[in-house]
PDB file of C-alpha atoms in Angstrom:
ATOM      1  CA  MET Y   1      11.105 -38.596   3.623  1.00  0.00           C
ATOM      2  CA  LYS Y   2       9.691 -35.743   5.767  1.00  0.00           C
ATOM      3  CA  PRO Y   3       5.857 -35.689   5.774  1.00  0.00           C
ATOM      4  CA  ASP Y   4       4.101 -32.620   4.393  1.00  0.00           C
ATOM      5  CA  LEU Y   5       3.328 -29.963   6.933  1.00  0.00           C
ATOM      6  CA  GLU Y   6      -0.449 -29.916   7.854  1.00  0.00           C
ATOM      7  CA  LEU Y   7      -1.699 -26.388   7.922  1.00  0.00           C
ATOM      8  CA  LYS Y   8      -5.164 -24.660   8.134  1.00  0.00           C
ATOM      9  CA  PHE Y   9      -5.644 -22.581   5.050  1.00  0.00           C
ATOM     10  CA  SER Y  10      -8.477 -20.129   4.233  1.00  0.00           C
ATOM     11  CA  VAL Y  11      -8.910 -18.646   0.700  1.00  0.00           C
ATOM     12  CA  ALA Y  12     -11.936 -17.846  -1.456  1.00  0.00           C
ATOM     13  CA  ASP Y  13     -12.918 -19.866  -4.544  1.00  0.00           C
ATOM     14  CA  TYR Y  14     -11.917 -17.689  -7.499  1.00  0.00           C
ATOM     15  CA  HIS Y  15     -11.037 -19.047 -10.936  1.00  0.00           C
ATOM     16  CA  ARG Y  16      -7.430 -18.198 -10.126  1.00  0.00           C
ATOM     17  CA  THR Y  17      -7.404 -20.076  -6.787  1.00  0.00           C
ATOM     18  CA  ARG Y  18      -9.649 -23.022  -7.670  1.00  0.00           C
ATOM     19  CA  PRO Y  19      -6.713 -25.123  -8.904  1.00  0.00           C
ATOM     20  CA  LEU Y  20      -5.420 -25.017  -5.322  1.00  0.00           C
ATOM     21  CA  LEU Y  21      -8.807 -25.838  -3.659  1.00  0.00           C
ATOM     22  CA  ASN Y  22      -9.571 -28.777  -6.110  1.00  0.00           C
ATOM     23  CA  GLY Y  23      -6.017 -30.214  -5.795  1.00  0.00           C
ATOM     24  CA  LYS Y  24      -4.922 -29.665  -9.410  1.00  0.00           C
ATOM     25  CA  VAL Y  25      -2.032 -27.643  -8.105  1.00  0.00           C
ATOM     26  CA  LYS Y  26      -0.136 -29.037  -5.113  1.00  0.00           C
ATOM     27  CA  ILE Y  27       1.637 -26.802  -2.595  1.00  0.00           C
ATOM     28  CA  GLU Y  28       5.123 -28.337  -2.242  1.00  0.00           C
ATOM     29  CA  GLY Y  29       5.789 -29.641   1.303  1.00  0.00           C
ATOM     30  CA  ILE Y  30       2.331 -28.554   2.594  1.00  0.00           C
ATOM     31  CA  LYS Y  31      -0.846 -30.560   3.147  1.00  0.00           C
ATOM     32  CA  PRO Y  32      -3.480 -27.905   3.372  1.00  0.00           C
ATOM     33  CA  ASP Y  33      -6.693 -28.195   5.295  1.00  0.00           C
ATOM     34  CA  PHE Y  34      -8.628 -25.827   3.098  1.00  0.00           C
ATOM     35  CA  HIS Y  35     -11.480 -23.618   4.113  1.00  0.00           C
ATOM     36  CA  ALA Y  36     -13.239 -22.124   1.099  1.00  0.00           C
ATOM     37  CA  ALA Y  37     -13.934 -18.612   2.465  1.00  0.00           C
ATOM     38  CA  ALA Y  38     -17.367 -17.135   1.774  1.00  0.00           C
ATOM     39  CA  PRO Y  39     -17.570 -13.670   0.304  1.00  0.00           C
ATOM     40  CA  GLY Y  40     -16.629 -11.131   2.893  1.00  0.00           C
ATOM     41  CA  GLU Y  41     -14.827 -13.407   5.316  1.00  0.00           C
ATOM     42  CA  ALA Y  42     -11.404 -11.984   4.602  1.00  0.00           C
ATOM     43  CA  CYS Y  43     -12.790  -8.575   5.659  1.00  0.00           C
ATOM     44  CA  LEU Y  44     -15.069  -9.426   8.488  1.00  0.00           C
ATOM     45  CA  ARG Y  45     -13.341 -12.268  10.468  1.00  0.00           C
ATOM     46  CA  PRO Y  46      -9.961 -12.221  12.191  1.00  0.00           C
ATOM     47  CA  VAL Y  47      -8.678 -14.874   9.808  1.00  0.00           C
ATOM     48  CA  TYR Y  48      -5.096 -14.377  10.850  1.00  0.00           C
ATOM     49  CA  GLU Y  49      -6.001 -15.670  14.317  1.00  0.00           C
ATOM     50  CA  GLU Y  50      -8.116 -18.633  13.119  1.00  0.00           C
ATOM     51  CA  PHE Y  51      -5.818 -20.044  10.331  1.00  0.00           C
ATOM     52  CA  ASP Y  52      -2.176 -20.720   9.687  1.00  0.00           C
ATOM     53  CA  ILE Y  53      -2.452 -19.123   6.181  1.00  0.00           C
ATOM     54  CA  ALA Y  54      -5.334 -16.921   5.112  1.00  0.00           C
ATOM     55  CA  GLU Y  55      -6.570 -14.566   2.548  1.00  0.00           C
ATOM     56  CA  MET Y  56      -7.046 -11.200   4.288  1.00  0.00           C
ATOM     57  CA  SER Y  57      -8.415  -7.711   3.600  1.00  0.00           C
ATOM     58  CA  LEU Y  58      -5.469  -5.481   2.816  1.00  0.00           C
ATOM     59  CA  SER Y  59      -6.806  -2.585   4.834  1.00  0.00           C
ATOM     60  CA  TRP Y  60      -7.298  -4.730   7.973  1.00  0.00           C
ATOM     61  CA  TYR Y  61      -3.835  -6.221   7.456  1.00  0.00           C
ATOM     62  CA  ALA Y  62      -2.326  -2.725   7.275  1.00  0.00           C
ATOM     63  CA  MET Y  63      -3.884  -1.935  10.637  1.00  0.00           C
ATOM     64  CA  THR Y  64      -2.566  -5.140  12.148  1.00  0.00           C
ATOM     65  CA  ARG Y  65       0.979  -4.480  10.862  1.00  0.00           C
ATOM     66  CA  ALA Y  66       0.881  -0.952  12.212  1.00  0.00           C
ATOM     67  CA  ARG Y  67      -0.054  -2.512  15.635  1.00  0.00           C
ATOM     68  CA  ASN Y  68       2.881  -4.943  15.183  1.00  0.00           C
ATOM     69  CA  GLU Y  69       0.675  -8.002  15.598  1.00  0.00           C
ATOM     70  CA  PRO Y  70       2.322 -11.343  14.922  1.00  0.00           C
ATOM     71  CA  VAL Y  71       1.295 -11.825  11.285  1.00  0.00           C
ATOM     72  CA  TYR Y  72       2.989 -10.973   7.978  1.00  0.00           C
ATOM     73  CA  ALA Y  73       1.765 -10.738   4.410  1.00  0.00           C
ATOM     74  CA  LEU Y  74       3.303 -12.571   1.406  1.00  0.00           C
ATOM     75  CA  PRO Y  75       3.452 -10.813  -1.995  1.00  0.00           C
ATOM     76  CA  ILE Y  76       0.304 -12.721  -3.136  1.00  0.00           C
ATOM     77  CA  PHE Y  77      -2.825 -10.779  -4.105  1.00  0.00           C
ATOM     78  CA  PRO Y  78      -5.822 -13.045  -4.749  1.00  0.00           C
ATOM     79  CA  LEU Y  79      -8.348 -10.226  -5.051  1.00  0.00           C
ATOM     80  CA  ARG Y  80      -8.225  -6.820  -6.882  1.00  0.00           C
ATOM     81  CA  MET Y  81     -11.113  -4.649  -8.061  1.00  0.00           C
ATOM     82  CA  PHE Y  82     -11.650  -1.447  -9.918  1.00  0.00           C
ATOM     83  CA  VAL Y  83     -13.968   0.566  -7.647  1.00  0.00           C
ATOM     84  CA  GLN Y  84     -15.804   2.483 -10.268  1.00  0.00           C
ATOM     85  CA  PRO Y  85     -18.332  -0.322 -10.935  1.00  0.00           C
ATOM     86  CA  TYR Y  86     -19.021  -0.614  -7.158  1.00  0.00           C
ATOM     87  CA  ILE Y  87     -20.263   3.030  -6.572  1.00  0.00           C
ATOM     88  CA  HIS Y  88     -24.020   3.377  -7.126  1.00  0.00           C
ATOM     89  CA  CYS Y  89     -26.466   6.242  -6.539  1.00  0.00           C
ATOM     90  CA  SER Y  90     -30.161   6.679  -6.252  1.00  0.00           C
ATOM     91  CA  ILE Y  91     -31.942   7.701  -9.348  1.00  0.00           C
ATOM     92  CA  ASN Y  92     -33.566  10.587  -7.241  1.00  0.00           C
ATOM     93  CA  SER Y  93     -30.349  11.732  -5.618  1.00  0.00           C
ATOM     94  CA  GLY Y  94     -29.530  14.586  -7.950  1.00  0.00           C
ATOM     95  CA  ILE Y  95     -26.085  13.121  -8.513  1.00  0.00           C
ATOM     96  CA  LYS Y  96     -24.940  13.449 -12.057  1.00  0.00           C
ATOM     97  CA  GLU Y  97     -21.035  13.313 -11.584  1.00  0.00           C
ATOM     98  CA  PRO Y  98     -18.618  12.475  -8.802  1.00  0.00           C
ATOM     99  CA  ARG Y  99     -18.347  15.950  -7.305  1.00  0.00           C
ATOM    100  CA  ASP Y 100     -22.084  15.832  -6.724  1.00  0.00           C
ATOM    101  CA  LEU Y 101     -21.286  13.448  -3.818  1.00  0.00           C
ATOM    102  CA  ILE Y 102     -20.166  16.514  -1.745  1.00  0.00           C
ATOM    103  CA  GLY Y 103     -22.700  17.026   0.966  1.00  0.00           C
ATOM    104  CA  LYS Y 104     -24.574  13.796   0.232  1.00  0.00           C
ATOM    105  CA  ARG Y 105     -25.304  10.708   2.311  1.00  0.00           C
ATOM    106  CA  VAL Y 106     -23.244   7.661   1.323  1.00  0.00           C
ATOM    107  CA  GLY Y 107     -23.938   4.154   2.593  1.00  0.00           C
ATOM    108  CA  MET Y 108     -21.430   1.358   3.145  1.00  0.00           C
ATOM    109  CA  ASP Y 109     -21.456  -1.975   4.959  1.00  0.00           C
ATOM    110  CA  ARG Y 110     -18.641  -0.716   6.970  1.00  0.00           C
ATOM    111  CA  TYR Y 111     -16.564   2.489   6.456  1.00  0.00           C
ATOM    112  CA  ARG Y 112     -13.219   0.631   6.986  1.00  0.00           C
ATOM    113  CA  LEU Y 113     -13.660  -1.864   4.147  1.00  0.00           C
ATOM    114  CA  THR Y 114     -10.822  -1.822   1.576  1.00  0.00           C
ATOM    115  CA  VAL Y 115     -13.190  -0.960  -1.297  1.00  0.00           C
ATOM    116  CA  GLY Y 116     -14.030   2.266   0.657  1.00  0.00           C
ATOM    117  CA  LEU Y 117     -10.368   3.141   1.221  1.00  0.00           C
ATOM    118  CA  TRP Y 118      -9.663   2.884  -2.531  1.00  0.00           C
ATOM    119  CA  ALA Y 119     -12.887   4.710  -3.434  1.00  0.00           C
ATOM    120  CA  ARG Y 120     -12.263   7.645  -1.070  1.00  0.00           C
ATOM    121  CA  GLY Y 121      -8.626   7.841  -2.097  1.00  0.00           C
ATOM    122  CA  ILE Y 122      -9.567   7.961  -5.805  1.00  0.00           C
ATOM    123  CA  LEU Y 123     -12.516  10.381  -5.307  1.00  0.00           C
ATOM    124  CA  GLN Y 124     -10.269  12.723  -3.442  1.00  0.00           C
ATOM    125  CA  GLU Y 125      -7.218  12.491  -5.706  1.00  0.00           C
ATOM    126  CA  SER Y 126      -9.099  12.535  -9.002  1.00  0.00           C
ATOM    127  CA  TYR Y 127     -12.130  14.661  -8.223  1.00  0.00           C
ATOM    128  CA  GLY Y 128     -11.285  16.759  -5.135  1.00  0.00           C
ATOM    129  CA  ILE Y 129     -13.889  15.104  -2.837  1.00  0.00           C
ATOM    130  CA  GLU Y 130     -12.605  14.881   0.766  1.00  0.00           C
ATOM    131  CA  PRO Y 131     -13.990  12.252   2.999  1.00  0.00           C
ATOM    132  CA  HIS Y 132     -15.270  14.781   5.570  1.00  0.00           C
ATOM    133  CA  GLN Y 133     -17.445  16.405   2.863  1.00  0.00           C
ATOM    134  CA  ILE Y 134     -19.688  13.303   2.883  1.00  0.00           C
ATOM    135  CA  ASP Y 135     -22.059  12.092   5.525  1.00  0.00           C
ATOM    136  CA  TRP Y 136     -21.396   8.353   5.983  1.00  0.00           C
ATOM    137  CA  PHE Y 137     -23.961   5.657   6.893  1.00  0.00           C
ATOM    138  CA  THR Y 138     -22.923   2.142   7.770  1.00  0.00           C
ATOM    139  CA  GLY Y 139     -24.806  -1.072   8.198  1.00  0.00           C
ATOM    140  CA  GLU Y 140     -22.942  -2.040  11.408  1.00  0.00           C
ATOM    141  CA  ALA Y 141     -20.145  -1.056  13.778  1.00  0.00           C
ATOM    142  CA  GLU Y 142     -16.502  -1.092  12.328  1.00  0.00           C
ATOM    143  CA  GLY Y 143     -14.656  -3.686  14.376  1.00  0.00           C
ATOM    144  CA  ALA Y 144     -11.035  -4.682  13.591  1.00  0.00           C
ATOM    145  CA  GLY Y 145      -9.763  -1.999  15.984  1.00  0.00           C
ATOM    146  CA  PHE Y 146     -10.615   0.771  13.494  1.00  0.00           C
ATOM    147  CA  GLU Y 147     -11.203   4.133  15.086  1.00  0.00           C
ATOM    148  CA  THR Y 148     -13.223   6.796  13.172  1.00  0.00           C
ATOM    149  CA  PRO Y 149     -10.841   9.584  12.005  1.00  0.00           C
ATOM    150  CA  ALA Y 150     -11.364  13.105  13.358  1.00  0.00           C
ATOM    151  CA  GLY Y 151     -13.776  15.128  11.337  1.00  0.00           C
ATOM    152  CA  ILE Y 152     -15.508  12.091   9.833  1.00  0.00           C
ATOM    153  CA  LYS Y 153     -19.229  11.646  10.541  1.00  0.00           C
ATOM    154  CA  ILE Y 154     -20.478   8.113  10.490  1.00  0.00           C
ATOM    155  CA  THR Y 155     -24.008   7.104  11.410  1.00  0.00           C
ATOM    156  CA  VAL Y 156     -24.348   3.395  12.306  1.00  0.00           C
ATOM    157  CA  ALA Y 157     -27.828   2.515  10.833  1.00  0.00           C
ATOM    158  CA  ASN Y 158     -27.819  -1.132  11.839  1.00  0.00           C
ATOM    159  CA  GLU Y 159     -29.535  -1.816   8.460  1.00  0.00           C
ATOM    160  CA  ASP Y 160     -28.552  -2.971   5.014  1.00  0.00           C
ATOM    161  CA  PRO Y 161     -27.171   0.172   3.201  1.00  0.00           C
ATOM    162  CA  GLU Y 162     -28.707  -0.989  -0.119  1.00  0.00           C
ATOM    163  CA  GLN Y 163     -32.179  -0.883   1.446  1.00  0.00           C
ATOM    164  CA  LEU Y 164     -31.451   2.627   2.706  1.00  0.00           C
ATOM    165  CA  LEU Y 165     -30.648   3.693  -0.754  1.00  0.00           C
ATOM    166  CA  LEU Y 166     -33.686   2.090  -2.282  1.00  0.00           C
ATOM    167  CA  ARG Y 167     -35.880   3.969   0.204  1.00  0.00           C
ATOM    168  CA  GLY Y 168     -34.078   7.274  -0.454  1.00  0.00           C
ATOM    169  CA  GLU Y 169     -32.564   7.468   3.036  1.00  0.00           C
ATOM    170  CA  VAL Y 170     -28.992   7.567   1.577  1.00  0.00           C
ATOM    171  CA  ASP Y 171     -28.061   9.097  -1.874  1.00  0.00           C
ATOM    172  CA  ALA Y 172     -25.210   6.791  -2.856  1.00  0.00           C
ATOM    173  CA  LEU Y 173     -23.646   3.423  -2.024  1.00  0.00           C
ATOM    174  CA  ILE Y 174     -20.076   2.066  -2.064  1.00  0.00           C
ATOM    175  CA  SER Y 175     -20.303  -1.653  -1.882  1.00  0.00           C
ATOM    176  CA  PRO Y 176     -17.785  -4.580  -1.999  1.00  0.00           C
ATOM    177  CA  ASN Y 177     -20.224  -6.443  -4.170  1.00  0.00           C
ATOM    178  CA  VAL Y 178     -22.699  -5.429  -6.987  1.00  0.00           C
ATOM    179  CA  PRO Y 179     -26.019  -4.728  -5.239  1.00  0.00           C
ATOM    180  CA  LYS Y 180     -28.639  -7.291  -5.922  1.00  0.00           C
ATOM    181  CA  SER Y 181     -31.145  -4.614  -6.859  1.00  0.00           C
ATOM    182  CA  PHE Y 182     -28.864  -3.255  -9.515  1.00  0.00           C
ATOM    183  CA  ARG Y 183     -28.275  -6.707 -10.995  1.00  0.00           C
ATOM    184  CA  ALA Y 184     -32.055  -7.235 -11.048  1.00  0.00           C
ATOM    185  CA  GLY Y 185     -32.579  -4.014 -12.973  1.00  0.00           C
ATOM    186  CA  ASP Y 186     -34.290  -2.008 -10.201  1.00  0.00           C
ATOM    187  CA  PRO Y 187     -34.975   1.480 -11.654  1.00  0.00           C
ATOM    188  CA  ARG Y 188     -34.210   3.170  -8.302  1.00  0.00           C
ATOM    189  CA  ILE Y 189     -30.476   2.502  -8.518  1.00  0.00           C
ATOM    190  CA  ARG Y 190     -27.833   3.263 -11.127  1.00  0.00           C
ATOM    191  CA  LEU Y 191     -24.027   3.577 -11.480  1.00  0.00           C
ATOM    192  CA  LEU Y 192     -22.275   6.779 -10.506  1.00  0.00           C
ATOM    193  CA  PHE Y 193     -19.839   6.300 -13.457  1.00  0.00           C
ATOM    194  CA  ASP Y 194     -22.143   5.713 -16.430  1.00  0.00           C
ATOM    195  CA  PRO Y 195     -20.964   4.499 -18.828  1.00  0.00           C
ATOM    196  CA  CYS Y 196     -18.561   2.796 -16.430  1.00  0.00           C
ATOM    197  CA  ARG Y 197     -16.051   0.930 -18.644  1.00  0.00           C
ATOM    198  CA  PRO Y 198     -14.556   4.130 -20.138  1.00  0.00           C
ATOM    199  CA  ALA Y 199     -14.016   5.414 -16.539  1.00  0.00           C
ATOM    200  CA  VAL Y 200     -12.244   2.201 -15.550  1.00  0.00           C
ATOM    201  CA  GLU Y 201     -10.106   2.194 -18.689  1.00  0.00           C
ATOM    202  CA  GLN Y 202      -9.243   5.884 -18.240  1.00  0.00           C
ATOM    203  CA  TYR Y 203      -8.243   5.315 -14.578  1.00  0.00           C
ATOM    204  CA  PHE Y 204      -5.922   2.398 -15.519  1.00  0.00           C
ATOM    205  CA  ALA Y 205      -4.428   4.289 -18.555  1.00  0.00           C
ATOM    206  CA  GLU Y 206      -3.578   7.188 -16.295  1.00  0.00           C
ATOM    207  CA  THR Y 207      -2.406   5.367 -13.216  1.00  0.00           C
ATOM    208  CA  LYS Y 208      -1.407   1.807 -14.333  1.00  0.00           C
ATOM    209  CA  MET Y 209      -3.014   0.469 -11.181  1.00  0.00           C
ATOM    210  CA  PHE Y 210      -5.392  -2.403 -10.663  1.00  0.00           C
ATOM    211  CA  PRO Y 211      -6.288  -1.798  -7.082  1.00  0.00           C
ATOM    212  CA  ILE Y 212      -5.319  -4.660  -4.673  1.00  0.00           C
ATOM    213  CA  THR Y 213      -7.861  -5.428  -1.975  1.00  0.00           C
ATOM    214  CA  HIS Y 214      -6.723  -8.756  -0.482  1.00  0.00           C
ATOM    215  CA  THR Y 215      -3.373 -10.354   0.300  1.00  0.00           C
ATOM    216  CA  VAL Y 216      -2.261 -13.666   1.852  1.00  0.00           C
ATOM    217  CA  VAL Y 217      -1.037 -13.670   5.442  1.00  0.00           C
ATOM    218  CA  VAL Y 218       0.820 -16.203   7.576  1.00  0.00           C
ATOM    219  CA  ARG Y 219       1.411 -16.341  11.305  1.00  0.00           C
ATOM    220  CA  GLU Y 220       4.864 -14.857  12.166  1.00  0.00           C
ATOM    221  CA  GLU Y 221       5.739 -17.900  14.394  1.00  0.00           C
ATOM    222  CA  LEU Y 222       5.204 -20.226  11.459  1.00  0.00           C
ATOM    223  CA  LEU Y 223       7.236 -18.205   9.092  1.00  0.00           C
ATOM    224  CA  GLN Y 224      10.130 -18.045  11.610  1.00  0.00           C
ATOM    225  CA  ARG Y 225       9.901 -21.873  12.194  1.00  0.00           C
ATOM    226  CA  GLU Y 226       9.275 -22.918   8.529  1.00  0.00           C
ATOM    227  CA  PRO Y 227      10.733 -20.122   6.312  1.00  0.00           C
ATOM    228  CA  TRP Y 228      10.678 -22.442   3.138  1.00  0.00           C
ATOM    229  CA  ILE Y 229       6.885 -22.273   2.957  1.00  0.00           C
ATOM    230  CA  VAL Y 230       7.172 -18.739   1.449  1.00  0.00           C
ATOM    231  CA  ASP Y 231       8.521 -20.053  -1.857  1.00  0.00           C
ATOM    232  CA  SER Y 232       6.085 -22.951  -1.791  1.00  0.00           C
ATOM    233  CA  LEU Y 233       3.071 -20.708  -1.391  1.00  0.00           C
ATOM    234  CA  VAL Y 234       4.176 -18.106  -3.920  1.00  0.00           C
ATOM    235  CA  ASN Y 235       4.914 -20.813  -6.463  1.00  0.00           C
ATOM    236  CA  ALA Y 236       1.600 -22.536  -5.936  1.00  0.00           C
ATOM    237  CA  PHE Y 237      -0.478 -19.379  -6.263  1.00  0.00           C
ATOM    238  CA  ASP Y 238       1.436 -18.426  -9.425  1.00  0.00           C
ATOM    239  CA  ALA Y 239       0.919 -21.956 -10.802  1.00  0.00           C
ATOM    240  CA  ALA Y 240      -2.855 -21.802 -10.010  1.00  0.00           C
ATOM    241  CA  ASP Y 241      -3.077 -18.404 -11.776  1.00  0.00           C
ATOM    242  CA  ALA Y 242      -1.162 -19.729 -14.820  1.00  0.00           C
ATOM    243  CA  LEU Y 243      -3.536 -22.744 -15.017  1.00  0.00           C
ATOM    244  CA  CYS Y 244      -6.509 -20.394 -14.826  1.00  0.00           C
ATOM    245  CA  ARG Y 245      -5.235 -18.212 -17.739  1.00  0.00           C
ATOM    246  CA  LYS Y 246      -4.316 -21.314 -19.775  1.00  0.00           C
ATOM    247  CA  GLU Y 247      -7.992 -22.458 -19.529  1.00  0.00           C
ATOM    248  CA  TYR Y 248      -9.055 -19.132 -21.023  1.00  0.00           C
ATOM    249  CA  ASP Y 249      -7.036 -19.912 -24.116  1.00  0.00           C
ATOM    250  CA  TYR Y 250     -10.163 -21.837 -25.129  1.00  0.00           C
ATOM    251  CA  PRO Y 251     -12.674 -18.995 -24.717  1.00  0.00           C
ATOM    252  CA  LYS Y 252     -15.636 -21.135 -25.852  1.00  0.00           C
ATOM    253  CA  ARG Y 253     -15.705 -22.746 -22.395  1.00  0.00           C
ATOM    254  CA  LEU Y 254     -16.926 -19.363 -21.000  1.00  0.00           C
ATOM    255  CA  SER Y 255     -20.563 -18.507 -20.915  1.00  0.00           C
ATOM    256  CA  PHE Y 256     -20.293 -15.007 -22.380  1.00  0.00           C
ATOM    257  CA  PRO Y 257     -21.629 -14.708 -26.008  1.00  0.00           C
ATOM    258  CA  THR Y 258     -18.685 -12.653 -27.043  1.00  0.00           C
ATOM    259  CA  SER Y 259     -16.074 -14.277 -24.871  1.00  0.00           C
ATOM    260  CA  VAL Y 260     -13.426 -14.515 -27.632  1.00  0.00           C
ATOM    261  CA  LEU Y 261     -13.676 -10.751 -28.170  1.00  0.00           C
ATOM    262  CA  LEU Y 262     -13.910  -9.955 -24.477  1.00  0.00           C
ATOM    263  CA  LEU Y 263     -10.686 -11.791 -23.628  1.00  0.00           C
ATOM    264  CA  ASP Y 264      -8.836  -9.986 -26.470  1.00  0.00           C
ATOM    265  CA  GLU Y 265     -10.175  -6.598 -25.422  1.00  0.00           C
ATOM    266  CA  GLU Y 266      -9.256  -7.168 -21.741  1.00  0.00           C
ATOM    267  CA  GLU Y 267      -5.677  -8.147 -22.708  1.00  0.00           C
ATOM    268  CA  ARG Y 268      -5.221  -5.122 -24.939  1.00  0.00           C
ATOM    269  CA  LYS Y 269      -6.431  -2.804 -22.232  1.00  0.00           C
ATOM    270  CA  PHE Y 270      -4.955  -4.334 -19.090  1.00  0.00           C
ATOM    271  CA  GLY Y 271      -2.120  -6.564 -20.233  1.00  0.00           C
ATOM    272  CA  LYS Y 272      -1.524 -10.246 -20.413  1.00  0.00           C
ATOM    273  CA  ASN Y 273      -1.424 -10.774 -16.660  1.00  0.00           C
ATOM    274  CA  PRO Y 274      -2.965  -7.984 -14.602  1.00  0.00           C
ATOM    275  CA  TRP Y 275      -3.120 -10.401 -11.609  1.00  0.00           C
ATOM    276  CA  GLN Y 276       0.692 -10.755 -11.318  1.00  0.00           C
ATOM    277  CA  ASN Y 277       1.946 -11.305  -7.833  1.00  0.00           C
ATOM    278  CA  GLY Y 278       5.197 -10.060  -6.408  1.00  0.00           C
ATOM    279  CA  LEU Y 279       6.439  -6.819  -4.889  1.00  0.00           C
ATOM    280  CA  ALA Y 280       8.346  -5.322  -7.772  1.00  0.00           C
ATOM    281  CA  ALA Y 281       5.369  -5.508 -10.197  1.00  0.00           C
ATOM    282  CA  ASN Y 282       3.004  -4.103  -7.589  1.00  0.00           C
ATOM    283  CA  ALA Y 283       5.190  -1.501  -5.782  1.00  0.00           C
ATOM    284  CA  HIS Y 284       3.391   1.470  -7.280  1.00  0.00           C
ATOM    285  CA  THR Y 285      -0.020   0.161  -6.387  1.00  0.00           C
ATOM    286  CA  LEU Y 286       0.960  -0.842  -2.808  1.00  0.00           C
ATOM    287  CA  GLU Y 287       2.642   2.500  -2.176  1.00  0.00           C
ATOM    288  CA  LYS Y 288      -0.441   4.364  -3.248  1.00  0.00           C
ATOM    289  CA  PHE Y 289      -2.555   2.097  -1.033  1.00  0.00           C
ATOM    290  CA  MET Y 290      -0.322   2.855   2.018  1.00  0.00           C
ATOM    291  CA  GLN Y 291      -0.469   6.558   1.316  1.00  0.00           C
ATOM    292  CA  TYR Y 292      -4.358   6.372   1.248  1.00  0.00           C
ATOM    293  CA  ALA Y 293      -4.399   4.193   4.466  1.00  0.00           C
ATOM    294  CA  ALA Y 294      -2.416   6.817   6.355  1.00  0.00           C
ATOM    295  CA  ALA Y 295      -4.317   9.761   5.032  1.00  0.00           C
ATOM    296  CA  GLN Y 296      -7.575   8.122   6.022  1.00  0.00           C
ATOM    297  CA  GLY Y 297      -6.580   7.091   9.524  1.00  0.00           C
ATOM    298  CA  TYR Y 298      -6.078   3.390   9.090  1.00  0.00           C
ATOM    299  CA  THR Y 299      -2.439   3.621  10.098  1.00  0.00           C
ATOM    300  CA  PRO Y 300      -0.592   6.408  12.055  1.00  0.00           C
ATOM    301  CA  ARG Y 301       1.954   6.946   9.248  1.00  0.00           C
ATOM    302  CA  VAL Y 302       2.671   5.749   5.732  1.00  0.00           C
ATOM    303  CA  LEU Y 303       3.892   2.172   6.088  1.00  0.00           C
ATOM    304  CA  SER Y 304       6.717   1.025   3.827  1.00  0.00           C
ATOM    305  CA  ILE Y 305       6.458  -1.983   1.597  1.00  0.00           C
ATOM    306  CA  GLU Y 306       9.496  -3.528   3.296  1.00  0.00           C
ATOM    307  CA  GLU Y 307       7.881  -3.505   6.808  1.00  0.00           C
ATOM    308  CA  CYS Y 308       4.547  -4.830   5.537  1.00  0.00           C
ATOM    309  CA  PHE Y 309       5.776  -7.952   3.887  1.00  0.00           C
ATOM    310  CA  TRP Y 310       7.763 -10.829   5.288  1.00  0.00           C
ATOM    311  CA  PRO Y 311      11.505  -9.986   4.876  1.00  0.00           C
ATOM    312  CA  GLY Y 312      12.986 -11.592   1.803  1.00  0.00           C
ATOM    313  CA  ALA Y 313       9.563 -12.683   0.448  1.00  0.00           C
ATOM    314  CA  GLN Y 314       9.622 -12.289  -3.273  1.00  0.00           C
ATOM    315  CA  ALA Y 315       7.448 -13.795  -5.962  1.00  0.00           C
ATOM    316  CA  SER Y 316       9.315 -16.280  -8.109  1.00  0.00           C
ATOM    317  CA  ALA Y 317      10.697 -14.600 -11.208  1.00  0.00           C
ATOM    318  CA  SER Y 318      10.729 -17.911 -13.055  1.00  0.00           C
ATOM    319  CA  LYS Y 319       7.824 -19.345 -14.992  1.00  0.00           C
ATOM    320  CA  PRO Y 320       5.209 -20.829 -12.603  1.00  0.00           C
ATOM    321  CA  ARG Y 321       5.699 -24.440 -12.162  1.00  0.00           C
ATOM    322  CA  LEU Y 322       2.666 -26.757 -12.024  1.00  0.00           C
ATOM    323  CA  VAL Y 323       2.851 -29.335  -9.301  1.00  0.00           C
ATOM    324  CA  ALA Y 324       0.464 -32.160 -10.081  1.00  0.00           C
ATOM    325  CA  ALA Y 325      -1.495 -33.758  -7.291  1.00  0.00           C
ATOM    326  CA  GLU Y 326      -0.814 -37.421  -6.629  1.00  0.00           C
TER     327      GLU Y 326
END
């Protein structure tokens, strides 16, 4: 019997990936050497150069594909996020609605992060705010081969953008994570979209999109040499997600006081499985992402779905199969 293929594998610890990391779901034919990625690694490290298989920022991946680097994505999307809850403003900024961002100073960790791509695209398409109408301030230089588009003003502050906002040196903040000061109830910071849930629900109702921010990539040489790993990986991620959702069937295990109501409300608003992998189910969202990427200078043209994902890679249409660890 052929031994399992040993591969270095980086993915963050989410509820929907934890069954992979803890071994409850086995990846058929693969013996993974897992690295539980810390928050931000998929956006800030060249993971496709360090690992055989890795969770990767979708915007960075689009840039690598446009440069024809030897890495391909599979139709697996371990992270998505509505951006409305990640846009905050200073209580003294004078910002009362999205269009008030025009002419304001907006901070980000880095301009190129995927949350920024989605936020700028949505702000432009839904509210008529063009990226060049904002003064951008970032915590550090971009990296990843990203070049600032013509007409965009970016000031590298070399300082945490959240602190800039709290001191009043920027007016708003687009962040990949909820700012600690907001979670702590600091009165100097508030949500741009407030109340936020109606804004999220309206966006989804109008677009049917749950924005994708990360994908899973594999070295091209490995895919050419071992093409069977595509199905193994897709099936394993689907099985891990199915196990995660099955655990939610017992909502009392969750630490939210109204978890039984929350789960019902989420399903009614966003469907039974908004995290579904595969190209067909996500074509609309991926096409919109690629349009935004080209418009904002990440790629020289709008990339097609076919050229961005490994040829023939399709998520399994059958029911996910749990593979128990030995």
